[in-house]
Amino acid sequence: DAGITQSPRHKVTETGTPVTLRCHQTENHRYMYWYRQDPGHGLRLIHYSYGVKDTDKGEVSDGYSVSRSKTEDFLLTLESATSSQTSVYFCAISEPWTGNGYTFGSGTRLTVV
Amino acid sequence: QQQVKQSPQSLIVQKGGISIINCAYENTAFDYFPWYQQFPGKGPALLIAIRPDVSEKKEGRFTISFNKSAKQFSLHIMDSQPGDSATYFCAAPNTTSGTYKYIFGTGTRLKVLA
């Protein structure tokens, strides 16, 4: 998607290993988000950021940490991956109250075996 | 936790028919209420959004109806086409504590038969 890229697109990892997903934007938007998408649950917020080094937890933050050292990059880390974290992860960006909602990345499909 | 209840979970419509998806939200916030469209293997994309001080917004074949008193809003797809087959998500703003984020419904998988 224009202005936002996620890497990697696919990853298979073993239980107990650390994993970092990257989100990069070129839109200079203040807000960045990490969601996970699972069947029957829709999109659930993991963590979000409202500025450099300003982050907060979402509804499913256990087992995840984030960092934002630059406006353009938002990293999601699974400290010790578990099978329950097998999911599709989406990054989104937003500039608040513009009526433009979120712009989502193309997603990362993570499989923990 | 604030929730957004979306229905139906899945929907099958004949080509040319009307698709209707409904959402109910809990907290009031003065911000846009959007609908997103997602095709397989892609991220959700903004389809149409409405401000809560407006009762209806139409863009082409897509219309949002908003009922603020009932805390409900719906998406109508007129003259549904096979290319509309996708998953649709509603979202409600959650701007408590001065932060800006959305709560999403669980999605509706729409299939339009040719």
PDB file of N, CA, C and O in Angstrom, chain A residues 22-75:
ATOM      1  N   ARG A  22       8.443  -5.294  11.193  1.00  0.00           N
ATOM      2  CA  ARG A  22       8.733  -3.884  10.964  1.00  0.00           C
ATOM      3  C   ARG A  22       7.637  -3.223  10.135  1.00  0.00           C
ATOM      4  O   ARG A  22       7.109  -3.800   9.186  1.00  0.00           O
ATOM      5  N   CYS A  23       7.328  -1.999  10.515  1.00  0.00           N
ATOM      6  CA  CYS A  23       6.401  -1.169   9.756  1.00  0.00           C
ATOM      7  C   CYS A  23       7.103   0.141   9.435  1.00  0.00           C
ATOM      8  O   CYS A  23       7.655   0.781  10.337  1.00  0.00           O
ATOM      9  N   HIS A  24       7.077   0.527   8.175  1.00  0.00           N
ATOM     10  CA  HIS A  24       7.742   1.745   7.731  1.00  0.00           C
ATOM     11  C   HIS A  24       6.756   2.613   6.963  1.00  0.00           C
ATOM     12  O   HIS A  24       6.056   2.132   6.072  1.00  0.00           O
ATOM     13  N   GLN A  25       6.690   3.900   7.298  1.00  0.00           N
ATOM     14  CA  GLN A  25       5.785   4.823   6.598  1.00  0.00           C
ATOM     15  C   GLN A  25       6.563   6.002   6.036  1.00  0.00           C
ATOM     16  O   GLN A  25       7.594   6.398   6.555  1.00  0.00           O
ATOM     17  N   THR A  26       6.022   6.532   4.946  1.00  0.00           N
ATOM     18  CA  THR A  26       6.623   7.714   4.324  1.00  0.00           C
ATOM     19  C   THR A  26       5.650   8.891   4.339  1.00  0.00           C
ATOM     20  O   THR A  26       5.870   9.879   3.648  1.00  0.00           O
ATOM     21  N   GLU A  27       4.546   8.764   5.126  1.00  0.00           N
ATOM     22  CA  GLU A  27       3.493   9.785   5.147  1.00  0.00           C
ATOM     23  C   GLU A  27       3.653  10.789   6.275  1.00  0.00           C
ATOM     24  O   GLU A  27       2.888  11.747   6.366  1.00  0.00           O
ATOM     25  N   ASN A  28       4.599  10.547   7.171  1.00  0.00           N
ATOM     26  CA  ASN A  28       4.820  11.442   8.305  1.00  0.00           C
ATOM     27  C   ASN A  28       3.582  11.547   9.211  1.00  0.00           C
ATOM     28  O   ASN A  28       3.347  12.583   9.841  1.00  0.00           O
ATOM     29  N   HIS A  29       2.802  10.446   9.282  1.00  0.00           N
ATOM     30  CA  HIS A  29       1.642  10.433  10.166  1.00  0.00           C
ATOM     31  C   HIS A  29       2.075  10.235  11.608  1.00  0.00           C
ATOM     32  O   HIS A  29       3.011   9.482  11.892  1.00  0.00           O
ATOM     33  N   ARG A  30       1.347  10.863  12.510  1.00  0.00           N
ATOM     34  CA  ARG A  30       1.727  10.831  13.917  1.00  0.00           C
ATOM     35  C   ARG A  30       1.418   9.494  14.573  1.00  0.00           C
ATOM     36  O   ARG A  30       2.168   8.966  15.369  1.00  0.00           O
ATOM     37  N   TYR A  31       0.261   8.910  14.205  1.00  0.00           N
ATOM     38  CA  TYR A  31      -0.152   7.669  14.850  1.00  0.00           C
ATOM     39  C   TYR A  31       0.233   6.452  14.010  1.00  0.00           C
ATOM     40  O   TYR A  31       0.070   6.449  12.783  1.00  0.00           O
ATOM     41  N   MET A  32       0.693   5.421  14.708  1.00  0.00           N
ATOM     42  CA  MET A  32       0.954   4.130  14.090  1.00  0.00           C
ATOM     43  C   MET A  32       0.404   3.044  15.007  1.00  0.00           C
ATOM     44  O   MET A  32       0.404   3.205  16.228  1.00  0.00           O
ATOM     45  N   TYR A  33      -0.076   1.959  14.406  1.00  0.00           N
ATOM     46  CA  TYR A  33      -0.780   0.922  15.157  1.00  0.00           C
ATOM     47  C   TYR A  33      -0.315  -0.453  14.690  1.00  0.00           C
ATOM     48  O   TYR A  33       0.021  -0.641  13.521  1.00  0.00           O
ATOM     49  N   TRP A  34      -0.393  -1.416  15.588  1.00  0.00           N
ATOM     50  CA  TRP A  34      -0.252  -2.816  15.226  1.00  0.00           C
ATOM     51  C   TRP A  34      -1.534  -3.547  15.603  1.00  0.00           C
ATOM     52  O   TRP A  34      -2.000  -3.463  16.751  1.00  0.00           O
ATOM     53  N   TYR A  35      -2.116  -4.234  14.617  1.00  0.00           N
ATOM     54  CA  TYR A  35      -3.301  -5.066  14.833  1.00  0.00           C
ATOM     55  C   TYR A  35      -2.973  -6.510  14.450  1.00  0.00           C
ATOM     56  O   TYR A  35      -2.106  -6.762  13.621  1.00  0.00           O
ATOM     57  N   ARG A  36      -3.707  -7.425  15.040  1.00  0.00           N
ATOM     58  CA  ARG A  36      -3.665  -8.792  14.577  1.00  0.00           C
ATOM     59  C   ARG A  36      -5.060  -9.175  14.097  1.00  0.00           C
ATOM     60  O   ARG A  36      -6.080  -8.692  14.634  1.00  0.00           O
ATOM     61  N   GLN A  37      -5.091 -10.002  13.070  1.00  0.00           N
ATOM     62  CA  GLN A  37      -6.366 -10.424  12.494  1.00  0.00           C
ATOM     63  C   GLN A  37      -6.482 -11.933  12.571  1.00  0.00           C
ATOM     64  O   GLN A  37      -5.632 -12.663  12.040  1.00  0.00           O
ATOM     65  N   ASP A  38      -7.519 -12.376  13.225  1.00  0.00           N
ATOM     66  CA  ASP A  38      -7.789 -13.801  13.387  1.00  0.00           C
ATOM     67  C   ASP A  38      -9.245 -14.072  13.041  1.00  0.00           C
ATOM     68  O   ASP A  38     -10.122 -13.232  13.323  1.00  0.00           O
ATOM     69  N   PRO A  39      -9.531 -15.223  12.460  1.00  0.00           N
ATOM     70  CA  PRO A  39     -10.920 -15.565  12.107  1.00  0.00           C
ATOM     71  C   PRO A  39     -11.843 -15.464  13.312  1.00  0.00           C
ATOM     72  O   PRO A  39     -11.537 -15.970  14.386  1.00  0.00           O
ATOM     73  N   GLY A  40     -12.965 -14.792  13.131  1.00  0.00           N
ATOM     74  CA  GLY A  40     -13.941 -14.664  14.206  1.00  0.00           C
ATOM     75  C   GLY A  40     -13.667 -13.539  15.182  1.00  0.00           C
ATOM     76  O   GLY A  40     -14.515 -13.229  16.020  1.00  0.00           O
ATOM     77  N   HIS A  41     -12.494 -12.934  15.079  1.00  0.00           N
ATOM     78  CA  HIS A  41     -12.123 -11.857  16.010  1.00  0.00           C
ATOM     79  C   HIS A  41     -11.932 -10.521  15.319  1.00  0.00           C
ATOM     80  O   HIS A  41     -11.789  -9.495  15.969  1.00  0.00           O
ATOM     81  N   GLY A  42     -11.913 -10.513  14.027  1.00  0.00           N
ATOM     82  CA  GLY A  42     -11.697  -9.253  13.327  1.00  0.00           C
ATOM     83  C   GLY A  42     -10.299  -8.724  13.557  1.00  0.00           C
ATOM     84  O   GLY A  42      -9.327  -9.477  13.627  1.00  0.00           O
ATOM     85  N   LEU A  43     -10.214  -7.426  13.705  1.00  0.00           N
ATOM     86  CA  LEU A  43      -8.936  -6.749  13.921  1.00  0.00           C
ATOM     87  C   LEU A  43      -8.851  -6.318  15.381  1.00  0.00           C
ATOM     88  O   LEU A  43      -9.692  -5.560  15.864  1.00  0.00           O
ATOM     89  N   ARG A  44      -7.819  -6.770  16.046  1.00  0.00           N
ATOM     90  CA  ARG A  44      -7.645  -6.430  17.461  1.00  0.00           C
ATOM     91  C   ARG A  44      -6.347  -5.662  17.655  1.00  0.00           C
ATOM     92  O   ARG A  44      -5.291  -6.061  17.157  1.00  0.00           O
ATOM     93  N   LEU A  45      -6.430  -4.594  18.416  1.00  0.00           N
ATOM     94  CA  LEU A  45      -5.301  -3.697  18.607  1.00  0.00           C
ATOM     95  C   LEU A  45      -4.300  -4.284  19.600  1.00  0.00           C
ATOM     96  O   LEU A  45      -4.669  -4.664  20.714  1.00  0.00           O
ATOM     97  N   ILE A  46      -3.036  -4.313  19.193  1.00  0.00           N
ATOM     98  CA  ILE A  46      -1.980  -4.850  20.057  1.00  0.00           C
ATOM     99  C   ILE A  46      -1.319  -3.691  20.815  1.00  0.00           C
ATOM    100  O   ILE A  46      -1.289  -3.664  22.045  1.00  0.00           O
ATOM    101  N   HIS A  47      -0.740  -2.779  20.084  1.00  0.00           N
ATOM    102  CA  HIS A  47      -0.104  -1.580  20.627  1.00  0.00           C
ATOM    103  C   HIS A  47      -0.273  -0.461  19.616  1.00  0.00           C
ATOM    104  O   HIS A  47      -0.475  -0.714  18.433  1.00  0.00           O
ATOM    105  N   TYR A  48      -0.132   0.752  20.089  1.00  0.00           N
ATOM    106  CA  TYR A  48      -0.125   1.866  19.177  1.00  0.00           C
ATOM    107  C   TYR A  48       0.855   2.929  19.661  1.00  0.00           C
ATOM    108  O   TYR A  48       1.324   2.901  20.809  1.00  0.00           O
ATOM    109  N   SER A  49       1.163   3.848  18.755  1.00  0.00           N
ATOM    110  CA  SER A  49       2.099   4.923  19.076  1.00  0.00           C
ATOM    111  C   SER A  49       1.509   6.247  18.605  1.00  0.00           C
ATOM    112  O   SER A  49       0.943   6.340  17.517  1.00  0.00           O
ATOM    113  N   TYR A  50       1.665   7.267  19.447  1.00  0.00           N
ATOM    114  CA  TYR A  50       1.165   8.595  19.093  1.00  0.00           C
ATOM    115  C   TYR A  50       2.285   9.598  18.949  1.00  0.00           C
ATOM    116  O   TYR A  50       2.059  10.818  18.948  1.00  0.00           O
ATOM    117  N   GLY A  51       3.496   9.095  18.810  1.00  0.00           N
ATOM    118  CA  GLY A  51       4.662   9.943  18.586  1.00  0.00           C
ATOM    119  C   GLY A  51       5.922   9.147  18.852  1.00  0.00           C
ATOM    120  O   GLY A  51       5.871   8.013  19.365  1.00  0.00           O
ATOM    121  N   VAL A  52       7.056   9.751  18.513  1.00  0.00           N
ATOM    122  CA  VAL A  52       8.327   9.076  18.759  1.00  0.00           C
ATOM    123  C   VAL A  52       8.469   8.786  20.248  1.00  0.00           C
ATOM    124  O   VAL A  52       8.298   9.675  21.084  1.00  0.00           O
ATOM    125  N   LYS A  53       8.717   7.542  20.551  1.00  0.00           N
ATOM    126  CA  LYS A  53       8.909   7.035  21.916  1.00  0.00           C
ATOM    127  C   LYS A  53       7.637   7.088  22.765  1.00  0.00           C
ATOM    128  O   LYS A  53       7.693   6.810  23.973  1.00  0.00           O
ATOM    129  N   ASP A  54       6.505   7.446  22.147  1.00  0.00           N
ATOM    130  CA  ASP A  54       5.224   7.464  22.866  1.00  0.00           C
ATOM    131  C   ASP A  54       4.381   6.292  22.399  1.00  0.00           C
ATOM    132  O   ASP A  54       3.888   6.292  21.260  1.00  0.00           O
ATOM    133  N   THR A  55       4.221   5.305  23.262  1.00  0.00           N
ATOM    134  CA  THR A  55       3.453   4.127  22.892  1.00  0.00           C
ATOM    135  C   THR A  55       2.489   3.763  24.015  1.00  0.00           C
ATOM    136  O   THR A  55       2.661   4.184  25.167  1.00  0.00           O
ATOM    137  N   ASP A  56       1.495   2.959  23.673  1.00  0.00           N
ATOM    138  CA  ASP A  56       0.531   2.519  24.673  1.00  0.00           C
ATOM    139  C   ASP A  56      -0.015   1.158  24.267  1.00  0.00           C
ATOM    140  O   ASP A  56       0.070   0.764  23.093  1.00  0.00           O
ATOM    141  N   LYS A  57      -0.578   0.457  25.253  1.00  0.00           N
ATOM    142  CA  LYS A  57      -1.093  -0.879  25.012  1.00  0.00           C
ATOM    143  C   LYS A  57      -2.476  -0.837  24.400  1.00  0.00           C
ATOM    144  O   LYS A  57      -3.269   0.066  24.655  1.00  0.00           O
ATOM    145  N   GLY A  58      -2.755  -1.886  23.606  1.00  0.00           N
ATOM    146  CA  GLY A  58      -4.087  -2.107  23.100  1.00  0.00           C
ATOM    147  C   GLY A  58      -4.763  -3.217  23.883  1.00  0.00           C
ATOM    148  O   GLY A  58      -4.358  -3.532  25.009  1.00  0.00           O
ATOM    149  N   GLU A  59      -5.763  -3.835  23.298  1.00  0.00           N
ATOM    150  CA  GLU A  59      -6.557  -4.835  24.013  1.00  0.00           C
ATOM    151  C   GLU A  59      -5.907  -6.202  24.105  1.00  0.00           C
ATOM    152  O   GLU A  59      -6.291  -7.006  24.967  1.00  0.00           O
ATOM    153  N   VAL A  60      -4.911  -6.494  23.263  1.00  0.00           N
ATOM    154  CA  VAL A  60      -4.270  -7.814  23.282  1.00  0.00           C
ATOM    155  C   VAL A  60      -2.751  -7.667  23.306  1.00  0.00           C
ATOM    156  O   VAL A  60      -2.037  -8.215  22.480  1.00  0.00           O
ATOM    157  N   SER A  61      -2.241  -6.942  24.271  1.00  0.00           N
ATOM    158  CA  SER A  61      -0.821  -6.579  24.286  1.00  0.00           C
ATOM    159  C   SER A  61       0.085  -7.613  24.972  1.00  0.00           C
ATOM    160  O   SER A  61       1.312  -7.544  24.815  1.00  0.00           O
ATOM    161  N   ASP A  62      -0.473  -8.535  25.715  1.00  0.00           N
ATOM    162  CA  ASP A  62       0.367  -9.500  26.436  1.00  0.00           C
ATOM    163  C   ASP A  62       1.229 -10.308  25.473  1.00  0.00           C
ATOM    164  O   ASP A  62       0.751 -10.887  24.510  1.00  0.00           O
ATOM    165  N   GLY A  63       2.544 -10.368  25.760  1.00  0.00           N
ATOM    166  CA  GLY A  63       3.464 -11.127  24.926  1.00  0.00           C
ATOM    167  C   GLY A  63       4.078 -10.322  23.799  1.00  0.00           C
ATOM    168  O   GLY A  63       4.895 -10.842  23.039  1.00  0.00           O
ATOM    169  N   TYR A  64       3.688  -9.048  23.702  1.00  0.00           N
ATOM    170  CA  TYR A  64       4.184  -8.175  22.637  1.00  0.00           C
ATOM    171  C   TYR A  64       4.808  -6.910  23.242  1.00  0.00           C
ATOM    172  O   TYR A  64       4.351  -6.410  24.265  1.00  0.00           O
ATOM    173  N   SER A  65       5.824  -6.397  22.563  1.00  0.00           N
ATOM    174  CA  SER A  65       6.364  -5.084  22.899  1.00  0.00           C
ATOM    175  C   SER A  65       6.591  -4.316  21.608  1.00  0.00           C
ATOM    176  O   SER A  65       6.638  -4.913  20.520  1.00  0.00           O
ATOM    177  N   VAL A  66       6.682  -3.005  21.728  1.00  0.00           N
ATOM    178  CA  VAL A  66       6.868  -2.172  20.546  1.00  0.00           C
ATOM    179  C   VAL A  66       7.928  -1.115  20.825  1.00  0.00           C
ATOM    180  O   VAL A  66       8.268  -0.820  21.968  1.00  0.00           O
ATOM    181  N   SER A  67       8.435  -0.562  19.736  1.00  0.00           N
ATOM    182  CA  SER A  67       9.344   0.574  19.865  1.00  0.00           C
ATOM    183  C   SER A  67       9.180   1.479  18.663  1.00  0.00           C
ATOM    184  O   SER A  67       8.914   1.022  17.545  1.00  0.00           O
ATOM    185  N   ARG A  68       9.333   2.769  18.933  1.00  0.00           N
ATOM    186  CA  ARG A  68       9.270   3.759  17.857  1.00  0.00           C
ATOM    187  C   ARG A  68      10.339   4.809  18.146  1.00  0.00           C
ATOM    188  O   ARG A  68      10.114   5.725  18.913  1.00  0.00           O
ATOM    189  N   SER A  69      11.470   4.652  17.485  1.00  0.00           N
ATOM    190  CA  SER A  69      12.588   5.571  17.686  1.00  0.00           C
ATOM    191  C   SER A  69      12.620   6.672  16.633  1.00  0.00           C
ATOM    192  O   SER A  69      13.313   7.680  16.799  1.00  0.00           O
ATOM    193  N   LYS A  70      11.890   6.445  15.539  1.00  0.00           N
ATOM    194  CA  LYS A  70      11.773   7.445  14.474  1.00  0.00           C
ATOM    195  C   LYS A  70      10.310   7.523  14.043  1.00  0.00           C
ATOM    196  O   LYS A  70       9.570   6.541  14.169  1.00  0.00           O
ATOM    197  N   THR A  71       9.918   8.666  13.529  1.00  0.00           N
ATOM    198  CA  THR A  71       8.529   8.838  13.091  1.00  0.00           C
ATOM    199  C   THR A  71       8.118   7.754  12.110  1.00  0.00           C
ATOM    200  O   THR A  71       6.990   7.266  12.141  1.00  0.00           O
ATOM    201  N   GLU A  72       9.025   7.371  11.232  1.00  0.00           N
ATOM    202  CA  GLU A  72       8.662   6.495  10.132  1.00  0.00           C
ATOM    203  C   GLU A  72       8.659   5.008  10.460  1.00  0.00           C
ATOM    204  O   GLU A  72       8.141   4.216   9.677  1.00  0.00           O
ATOM    205  N   ASP A  73       9.226   4.597  11.580  1.00  0.00           N
ATOM    206  CA  ASP A  73       9.353   3.169  11.872  1.00  0.00           C
ATOM    207  C   ASP A  73       8.685   2.784  13.182  1.00  0.00           C
ATOM    208  O   ASP A  73       8.871   3.439  14.207  1.00  0.00           O
ATOM    209  N   PHE A  74       7.956   1.672  13.122  1.00  0.00           N
ATOM    210  CA  PHE A  74       7.260   1.147  14.310  1.00  0.00           C
ATOM    211  C   PHE A  74       7.498  -0.358  14.322  1.00  0.00           C
ATOM    212  O   PHE A  74       7.093  -1.056  13.393  1.00  0.00           O
ATOM    213  N   LEU A  75       8.197  -0.828  15.341  1.00  0.00           N
ATOM    214  CA  LEU A  75       8.581  -2.227  15.416  1.00  0.00           C
ATOM    215  C   LEU A  75       7.712  -2.974  16.424  1.00  0.00           C
ATOM    216  O   LEU A  75       7.436  -2.469  17.511  1.00  0.00           O
TER     217      LEU A  75
END
